[in-house]
Amino acid sequence: QTVVTQEPSFSVSPGGTVTLTCGLSSGSVSPMYYTSWFQQPPGQAPRTLIYSTNSRSSGVPDRFSGSIFGNKAALTITGAQTDDEADYYCILYMGSGIYVFGTGTKVTVL
Amino acid sequence: QVQLVQSGAEVKKPGSSVKVSCKASGGTLNSYPVSWVRQAPGQGLEWMGGILPVLGTANYAEKFQGRVTIRTDESTNTAYMELSGLRLDDTAVYYCAIGESLDVWGPGTTVTVSS
């Protein structure tokens, strides 16, 4: 069974930079997995930030960027703001119409 | 911009089934892949399955194979997710999302399974 792993939590200071990663239990994440990233503030539905590894969704601030970092997908928040405090999830496309979410990262800004 | 409206909260008994709907406005649902995602209380997001309406083919996560059915109704621009054999741990918020990158999300439907 495929497991997609993310850091459980991160803390960042306002104005700081944080990089979240999304890895596979076996193997490397490549652009072929079409990684998307989602932000979910407490009590709200998820919102798409990044799709296809590094494309920003409409209306998403450019302080959010996606990339491949080593053998993982990565989401970088540059110049973190207090309203960036949320849970962040990645999703990988495994082929044949199947997707798998990552375990999620809770980001605290303080 | 397509918007999604989901059906209301449900309370179900263990062993029963639930059907959640997801109606699109501002666009044609058939133009997009549709995914269903759930989130148990305090837990992460879980992809359950999806459908390509133009092909009518659905794919399901292995965990839900045999218990979940996803379909769309072109005439009403609505997608449906039916989960059978409900267990207490199926209590969750169920979301629909459209697009290859799950670009647009519905507000979620709370399903509570309780005896």
Tab-separated table of N, CA, C and O in Angstrom, chain A residues 28-36 51-54 67-73 91-93:
chain	number	residue	atom	x	y	z
A	28	SER	N	10.750	7.749	-5.455
A	28	SER	CA	10.904	9.196	-5.481
A	28	SER	C	9.683	9.845	-6.119
A	28	SER	O	9.051	9.270	-7.006
A	29	VAL	N	9.370	11.049	-5.662
A	29	VAL	CA	8.317	11.831	-6.290
A	29	VAL	C	8.933	12.591	-7.459
A	29	VAL	O	9.960	13.261	-7.305
A	30	SER	N	8.320	12.474	-8.610
A	30	SER	CA	8.777	13.170	-9.806
A	30	SER	C	7.606	13.982	-10.364
A	30	SER	O	6.469	13.858	-9.880
A	31	PRO	N	7.869	14.816	-11.384
A	31	PRO	CA	6.759	15.571	-11.999
A	31	PRO	C	5.653	14.671	-12.551
A	31	PRO	O	4.524	15.123	-12.724
A	32	MET	N	5.961	13.408	-12.783
A	32	MET	CA	4.954	12.483	-13.312
A	32	MET	C	3.820	12.212	-12.334
A	32	MET	O	2.800	11.655	-12.710
A	33	TYR	N	4.007	12.598	-11.061
A	33	TYR	CA	2.956	12.398	-10.075
A	33	TYR	C	1.989	13.593	-10.005
A	33	TYR	O	1.021	13.564	-9.265
A	34	TYR	N	2.295	14.661	-10.772
A	34	TYR	CA	1.394	15.822	-10.863
A	34	TYR	C	0.940	16.280	-9.469
A	34	TYR	O	-0.240	16.483	-9.216
A	35	THR	N	1.880	16.501	-8.588
A	35	THR	CA	1.576	16.849	-7.194
A	35	THR	C	0.743	18.124	-7.110
A	35	THR	O	1.038	19.130	-7.749
A	36	SER	N	-0.293	18.052	-6.299
A	36	SER	CA	-1.046	19.253	-5.923
A	36	SER	C	-0.891	19.473	-4.420
A	36	SER	O	-0.657	18.518	-3.674
A	51	TYR	N	-0.788	23.112	-8.371
A	51	TYR	CA	-1.110	21.906	-9.128
A	51	TYR	C	0.036	21.608	-10.082
A	51	TYR	O	0.868	22.479	-10.374
A	52	SER	N	0.088	20.365	-10.540
A	52	SER	CA	1.152	19.935	-11.461
A	52	SER	C	2.527	20.352	-10.968
A	52	SER	O	3.332	20.926	-11.711
A	53	THR	N	2.802	20.068	-9.717
A	53	THR	CA	4.092	20.273	-9.053
A	53	THR	C	4.374	21.731	-8.724
A	53	THR	O	4.753	22.046	-7.586
A	54	ASN	N	4.219	22.652	-9.701
A	54	ASN	CA	4.715	24.009	-9.467
A	54	ASN	C	3.850	25.106	-10.070
A	54	ASN	O	4.297	26.263	-10.171
A	67	SER	N	7.723	22.761	-5.894
A	67	SER	CA	8.926	22.293	-6.581
A	67	SER	C	9.148	20.815	-6.272
A	67	SER	O	8.392	20.204	-5.505
A	68	ILE	N	10.178	20.265	-6.899
A	68	ILE	CA	10.708	18.964	-6.501
A	68	ILE	C	11.994	19.257	-5.732
A	68	ILE	O	12.869	19.975	-6.234
A	69	PHE	N	12.115	18.700	-4.540
A	69	PHE	CA	13.264	18.958	-3.661
A	69	PHE	C	13.881	17.613	-3.315
A	69	PHE	O	13.355	16.871	-2.478
A	70	GLY	N	14.960	17.280	-3.986
A	70	GLY	CA	15.534	15.946	-3.811
A	70	GLY	C	14.598	14.915	-4.404
A	70	GLY	O	14.239	14.986	-5.581
A	71	ASN	N	14.172	13.952	-3.595
A	71	ASN	CA	13.270	12.913	-4.082
A	71	ASN	C	11.842	13.119	-3.607
A	71	ASN	O	11.030	12.173	-3.572
A	72	LYS	N	11.523	14.379	-3.226
A	72	LYS	CA	10.192	14.680	-2.724
A	72	LYS	C	9.624	15.908	-3.429
A	72	LYS	O	10.368	16.721	-3.976
A	73	ALA	N	8.309	16.042	-3.378
A	73	ALA	CA	7.681	17.295	-3.776
A	73	ALA	C	7.754	18.242	-2.587
A	73	ALA	O	7.801	17.797	-1.429
A	91	ILE	N	-1.215	15.807	-2.630
A	91	ILE	CA	-1.855	14.650	-3.247
A	91	ILE	C	-1.029	14.261	-4.460
A	91	ILE	O	-0.532	15.125	-5.187
A	92	LEU	N	-0.850	12.971	-4.644
A	92	LEU	CA	-0.116	12.456	-5.790
A	92	LEU	C	-1.057	11.681	-6.700
A	92	LEU	O	-1.929	10.944	-6.214
A	93	TYR	N	-0.868	11.851	-7.991
A	93	TYR	CA	-1.613	11.045	-8.958
A	93	TYR	C	-0.781	9.797	-9.244
A	93	TYR	O	0.343	9.877	-9.737
